[in-house]
GROMACS .gro file of C-alpha atoms in nm:
model
  246
    1UNK     CA    1  -9.263   1.465  16.766
    2UNK     CA    2  -9.372   1.202  16.533
    3UNK     CA    3  -9.599   0.928  16.678
    4UNK     CA    4  -9.511   0.583  16.679
    5UNK     CA    5  -9.619   0.408  16.302
    6UNK     CA    6  -9.852   0.143  16.285
    7UNK     CA    7  -9.667  -0.185  16.243
    8UNK     CA    8  -9.782  -0.401  15.959
    9UNK     CA    9  -9.956  -0.706  16.094
   10UNK     CA   10  -9.872  -1.051  15.938
   11UNK     CA   11 -10.126  -1.362  15.906
   12UNK     CA   12 -10.065  -1.622  16.155
   13UNK     CA   13 -10.200  -1.972  16.090
   14UNK     CA   14 -10.449  -1.882  16.363
   15UNK     CA   15 -10.522  -1.527  16.220
   16UNK     CA   16 -10.786  -1.536  15.981
   17UNK     CA   17 -10.802  -1.144  15.923
   18UNK     CA   18 -10.637  -1.013  15.610
   19UNK     CA   19 -10.279  -0.871  15.700
   20UNK     CA   20 -10.243  -0.487  15.744
   21UNK     CA   21  -9.950  -0.416  15.502
   22UNK     CA   22  -9.994  -0.004  15.566
   23UNK     CA   23  -9.845   0.217  15.831
   24UNK     CA   24  -9.929   0.580  15.953
   25UNK     CA   25  -9.744   0.851  16.099
   26UNK     CA   26  -9.914   1.154  16.307
   27UNK     CA   27  -9.747   1.492  16.374
   28UNK     CA   28  -9.959   1.782  16.526
   29UNK     CA   29  -9.935   2.115  16.351
   30UNK     CA   30 -10.117   2.353  16.513
   31UNK     CA   31 -10.529   2.299  16.538
   32UNK     CA   32 -10.456   2.031  16.255
   33UNK     CA   33 -10.287   1.707  16.266
   34UNK     CA   34 -10.083   1.596  15.951
   35UNK     CA   35 -10.089   1.218  15.883
   36UNK     CA   36  -9.850   1.065  15.639
   37UNK     CA   37  -9.972   0.711  15.512
   38UNK     CA   38  -9.755   0.441  15.337
   39UNK     CA   39  -9.824   0.105  15.201
   40UNK     CA   40 -10.105  -0.104  15.100
   41UNK     CA   41 -10.451   0.049  15.155
   42UNK     CA   42 -10.684  -0.258  15.099
   43UNK     CA   43 -10.946  -0.413  15.298
   44UNK     CA   44 -10.651  -0.526  15.540
   45UNK     CA   45 -10.590  -0.139  15.601
   46UNK     CA   46 -10.906  -0.124  15.833
   47UNK     CA   47 -10.663  -0.242  16.112
   48UNK     CA   48 -10.577   0.147  16.108
   49UNK     CA   49 -10.961   0.259  16.169
   50UNK     CA   50 -10.896   0.288  16.576
   51UNK     CA   51 -10.559   0.470  16.556
   52UNK     CA   52 -10.684   0.722  16.277
   53UNK     CA   53 -10.999   0.795  16.494
   54UNK     CA   54 -10.780   0.828  16.744
   55UNK     CA   55 -10.550   1.087  16.609
   56UNK     CA   56 -10.894   1.286  16.474
   57UNK     CA   57 -11.000   1.299  16.812
   58UNK     CA   58 -10.673   1.469  16.937
   59UNK     CA   59 -10.701   1.734  16.695
   60UNK     CA   60 -10.865   2.050  16.729
   61UNK     CA   61 -10.974   2.094  16.381
   62UNK     CA   62 -10.890   1.781  16.162
   63UNK     CA   63 -10.654   1.602  15.976
   64UNK     CA   64 -10.440   1.651  15.675
   65UNK     CA   65 -10.365   1.315  15.484
   66UNK     CA   66 -10.018   1.287  15.274
   67UNK     CA   67 -10.114   0.995  15.042
   68UNK     CA   68  -9.827   0.985  14.848
   69UNK     CA   69  -9.684   0.674  14.984
   70UNK     CA   70  -9.963   0.461  14.949
   71UNK     CA   71  -9.859   0.265  14.646
   72UNK     CA   72 -10.203   0.053  14.627
   73UNK     CA   73 -10.524   0.123  14.712
   74UNK     CA   74 -10.865  -0.052  14.617
   75UNK     CA   75 -11.212  -0.019  14.777
   76UNK     CA   76 -11.110  -0.116  15.089
   77UNK     CA   77 -10.851   0.184  15.147
   78UNK     CA   78 -11.157   0.405  15.039
   79UNK     CA   79 -11.385   0.297  15.276
   80UNK     CA   80 -11.146   0.350  15.517
   81UNK     CA   81 -11.108   0.683  15.401
   82UNK     CA   82 -11.441   0.796  15.374
   83UNK     CA   83 -11.539   0.611  15.713
   84UNK     CA   84 -11.258   0.876  15.838
   85UNK     CA   85 -11.426   1.174  15.694
   86UNK     CA   86 -11.764   1.085  15.791
   87UNK     CA   87 -11.642   1.037  16.179
   88UNK     CA   88 -11.469   1.395  16.105
   89UNK     CA   89 -11.802   1.548  15.991
   90UNK     CA   90 -11.997   1.404  16.298
   91UNK     CA   91 -11.731   1.598  16.510
   92UNK     CA   92 -11.779   1.929  16.316
   93UNK     CA   93 -11.411   1.869  16.198
   94UNK     CA   94 -11.259   1.795  15.840
   95UNK     CA   95 -11.013   1.560  15.633
   96UNK     CA   96 -10.817   1.671  15.354
   97UNK     CA   97 -10.559   1.519  15.119
   98UNK     CA   98 -10.266   1.731  15.065
   99UNK     CA   99 -10.073   1.482  14.837
  100UNK     CA  100 -10.181   1.122  14.681
  101UNK     CA  101  -9.999   0.851  14.480
  102UNK     CA  102 -10.082   0.775  14.133
  103UNK     CA  103 -10.305   0.469  14.246
  104UNK     CA  104 -10.514   0.681  14.490
  105UNK     CA  105 -10.537   0.962  14.240
  106UNK     CA  106 -10.688   0.671  13.981
  107UNK     CA  107 -10.932   0.557  14.267
  108UNK     CA  108 -11.056   0.920  14.332
  109UNK     CA  109 -11.105   0.984  14.008
  110UNK     CA  110 -11.289   0.647  13.910
  111UNK     CA  111 -11.513   0.688  14.206
  112UNK     CA  112 -11.572   1.036  14.170
  113UNK     CA  113 -11.472   1.092  14.554
  114UNK     CA  114 -11.199   1.325  14.489
  115UNK     CA  115 -11.396   1.611  14.547
  116UNK     CA  116 -11.469   1.484  14.921
  117UNK     CA  117 -11.117   1.531  15.010
  118UNK     CA  118 -11.043   1.880  14.842
  119UNK     CA  119 -10.705   2.027  14.982
  120UNK     CA  120 -10.736   2.322  15.213
  121UNK     CA  121 -10.492   2.549  15.120
  122UNK     CA  122 -10.547   2.749  15.442
  123UNK     CA  123 -10.598   2.469  15.686
  124UNK     CA  124 -10.386   2.688  15.946
  125UNK     CA  125 -10.595   2.933  16.115
  126UNK     CA  126 -10.290   3.135  16.192
  127UNK     CA  127 -10.281   3.216  15.796
  128UNK     CA  128 -10.303   3.589  15.724
  129UNK     CA  129 -10.558   3.488  15.448
  130UNK     CA  130 -10.774   3.316  15.684
  131UNK     CA  131 -10.863   3.602  15.896
  132UNK     CA  132 -11.014   3.810  15.611
  133UNK     CA  133 -11.189   3.517  15.444
  134UNK     CA  134 -11.566   3.549  15.367
  135UNK     CA  135 -11.777   3.378  15.611
  136UNK     CA  136 -12.115   3.258  15.475
  137UNK     CA  137 -12.447   3.296  15.593
  138UNK     CA  138 -12.573   2.995  15.819
  139UNK     CA  139 -12.845   2.933  15.551
  140UNK     CA  140 -12.569   2.862  15.280
  141UNK     CA  141 -12.369   2.682  15.543
  142UNK     CA  142 -12.663   2.437  15.595
  143UNK     CA  143 -12.699   2.380  15.255
  144UNK     CA  144 -12.369   2.308  15.157
  145UNK     CA  145 -12.362   2.081  15.418
  146UNK     CA  146 -12.653   1.886  15.314
  147UNK     CA  147 -12.522   1.825  14.981
  148UNK     CA  148 -12.209   1.709  15.133
  149UNK     CA  149 -12.367   1.451  15.312
  150UNK     CA  150 -12.580   1.367  15.064
  151UNK     CA  151 -12.300   1.297  14.810
  152UNK     CA  152 -12.062   1.118  15.074
  153UNK     CA  153 -12.357   0.857  15.126
  154UNK     CA  154 -12.430   0.816  14.745
  155UNK     CA  155 -12.046   0.741  14.704
  156UNK     CA  156 -12.023   0.514  15.001
  157UNK     CA  157 -12.333   0.308  14.863
  158UNK     CA  158 -12.168   0.289  14.553
  159UNK     CA  159 -11.842   0.165  14.687
  160UNK     CA  160 -12.003  -0.099  14.896
  161UNK     CA  161 -12.216  -0.196  14.588
  162UNK     CA  162 -11.980  -0.255  14.332
  163UNK     CA  163 -11.668  -0.362  14.528
  164UNK     CA  164 -11.771  -0.749  14.520
  165UNK     CA  165 -11.769  -0.747  14.107
  166UNK     CA  166 -11.459  -0.544  14.079
  167UNK     CA  167 -11.274  -0.783  14.326
  168UNK     CA  168 -11.383  -1.073  14.151
  169UNK     CA  169 -11.292  -0.928  13.822
  170UNK     CA  170 -10.948  -0.869  13.959
  171UNK     CA  171 -10.947  -1.247  14.067
  172UNK     CA  172 -11.007  -1.332  13.719
  173UNK     CA  173 -10.752  -1.153  13.554
  174UNK     CA  174 -10.479  -1.279  13.796
  175UNK     CA  175 -10.575  -1.619  13.768
  176UNK     CA  176 -10.620  -1.597  13.368
  177UNK     CA  177 -10.275  -1.413  13.333
  178UNK     CA  178 -10.078  -1.532  13.602
  179UNK     CA  179 -10.065  -1.169  13.722
  180UNK     CA  180 -10.006  -1.001  14.092
  181UNK     CA  181 -10.255  -0.834  14.264
  182UNK     CA  182 -10.142  -0.500  14.226
  183UNK     CA  183 -10.081  -0.586  13.835
  184UNK     CA  184 -10.423  -0.737  13.773
  185UNK     CA  185 -10.545  -0.381  13.926
  186UNK     CA  186 -10.333  -0.217  13.720
  187UNK     CA  187 -10.490  -0.407  13.404
  188UNK     CA  188 -10.841  -0.334  13.524
  189UNK     CA  189 -10.794   0.047  13.569
  190UNK     CA  190 -10.586   0.093  13.248
  191UNK     CA  191 -10.844  -0.082  13.038
  192UNK     CA  192 -11.130   0.116  13.214
  193UNK     CA  193 -10.972   0.438  13.139
  194UNK     CA  194 -10.855   0.336  12.777
  195UNK     CA  195 -11.208   0.252  12.727
  196UNK     CA  196 -11.353   0.529  12.862
  197UNK     CA  197 -11.564   0.269  13.086
  198UNK     CA  198 -11.666   0.281  13.440
  199UNK     CA  199 -11.452   0.042  13.622
  200UNK     CA  200 -11.754  -0.173  13.778
  201UNK     CA  201 -11.897  -0.168  13.432
  202UNK     CA  202 -11.598  -0.309  13.265
  203UNK     CA  203 -11.585  -0.552  13.597
  204UNK     CA  204 -11.973  -0.667  13.529
  205UNK     CA  205 -11.865  -0.769  13.146
  206UNK     CA  206 -11.534  -0.948  13.296
  207UNK     CA  207 -11.755  -1.171  13.547
  208UNK     CA  208 -12.034  -1.229  13.262
  209UNK     CA  209 -11.786  -1.371  13.024
  210UNK     CA  210 -11.705  -1.619  13.307
  211UNK     CA  211 -12.081  -1.746  13.253
  212UNK     CA  212 -12.031  -1.725  12.878
  213UNK     CA  213 -12.114  -1.387  12.786
  214UNK     CA  214 -11.957  -1.194  12.493
  215UNK     CA  215 -11.676  -0.954  12.587
  216UNK     CA  216 -11.666  -0.653  12.398
  217UNK     CA  217 -11.396  -0.673  12.128
  218UNK     CA  218 -11.252  -0.312  12.225
  219UNK     CA  219 -11.240  -0.463  12.597
  220UNK     CA  220 -11.060  -0.775  12.502
  221UNK     CA  221 -10.789  -0.579  12.265
  222UNK     CA  222 -10.739  -0.288  12.579
  223UNK     CA  223 -10.694  -0.575  12.805
  224UNK     CA  224 -10.453  -0.727  12.602
  225UNK     CA  225 -10.256  -0.417  12.563
  226UNK     CA  226 -10.264  -0.364  12.945
  227UNK     CA  227 -10.115  -0.688  13.081
  228UNK     CA  228  -9.850  -0.694  12.772
  229UNK     CA  229  -9.790  -0.359  12.911
  230UNK     CA  230  -9.753  -0.481  13.238
  231UNK     CA  231  -9.534  -0.760  13.183
  232UNK     CA  232  -9.299  -0.562  12.953
  233UNK     CA  233  -9.233  -0.352  13.293
  234UNK     CA  234  -9.016  -0.621  13.426
  235UNK     CA  235  -9.041  -0.861  13.675
  236UNK     CA  236  -8.934  -0.620  13.953
  237UNK     CA  237  -9.304  -0.460  13.916
  238UNK     CA  238  -9.474  -0.765  14.017
  239UNK     CA  239  -9.491  -0.949  14.364
  240UNK     CA  240  -9.313  -1.279  14.401
  241UNK     CA  241  -9.604  -1.395  14.597
  242UNK     CA  242  -9.953  -1.258  14.453
  243UNK     CA  243 -10.183  -1.111  14.741
  244UNK     CA  244 -10.542  -1.253  14.721
  245UNK     CA  245 -10.803  -1.003  14.570
  246UNK     CA  246 -11.029  -0.906  14.822
   0.00000   0.00000   0.00000
C-alpha cells in the first residue's frame, strides 16, 4: 500500500523556513522501493530529507525515483538527491532515477550529474537476466566505487560553489523582467543552452553586469529571445505570486 504523501508546508508568520512545495509517495516493490515525487524541488524540499532517509532505511537494496511530476528543480533539489544517493552508498544500496521531467533532465545535464542516477533495467533481483549477469572481480568493484565517489564529491562541490551566483542571477532576471521564479529559471536555462555556456558562467556574467561589467552581445540577444518566449507562452505559465529565489 502507498505510504502517506508528505504534505506541503506553507510559511507562517513565525516560520522563516522556505515552504516545502513537494510531496513523495513510496511503494515497496520487492527488495526495492518505488518513490514518486511531485511538486517543486528547491531548498524547501530539504524538509523531505528525513522522510526519504526513512524510506531508504526500510528498503533492502535501495530506491527507484520517479521525478516525472517534478515541475521545478534547482540546486537545492539537486543537493537533496545527491544527499540521498550518498546515504544509500554508505548503506551499500543504490538510488536510481526511472523517470524525470524536462526541468529535472535539464538540471542533471547542466551539472553533469545524470550519470550518478543511471537507470537500472534489472533493479528487481528476481529478474531472469540478473541470474546470469557477470559478476566483476573485487578489484574492479573497488575501482568503480572509488571513481564513483570521487565524481559525486566533485558534483557536490560544484553545486555548492555555484548555487549562490545562480540564485542571485535568477533574482536579477525576476526583478529586471518581472518574471516568476520558475520563468526566470527557464530563461536562464534556455539562454545557457542557446549560447552553449555553462549555467554558472552565464550567471557570473549577469551578476557582473550589476557591477558595471559588459554582458556579451550573444548573451544579451539570447536572454531577450528567452524572455520573449516565456511571455508569449501566456499568463497561465507564470505564477501569480512569484516565489523568491533561493
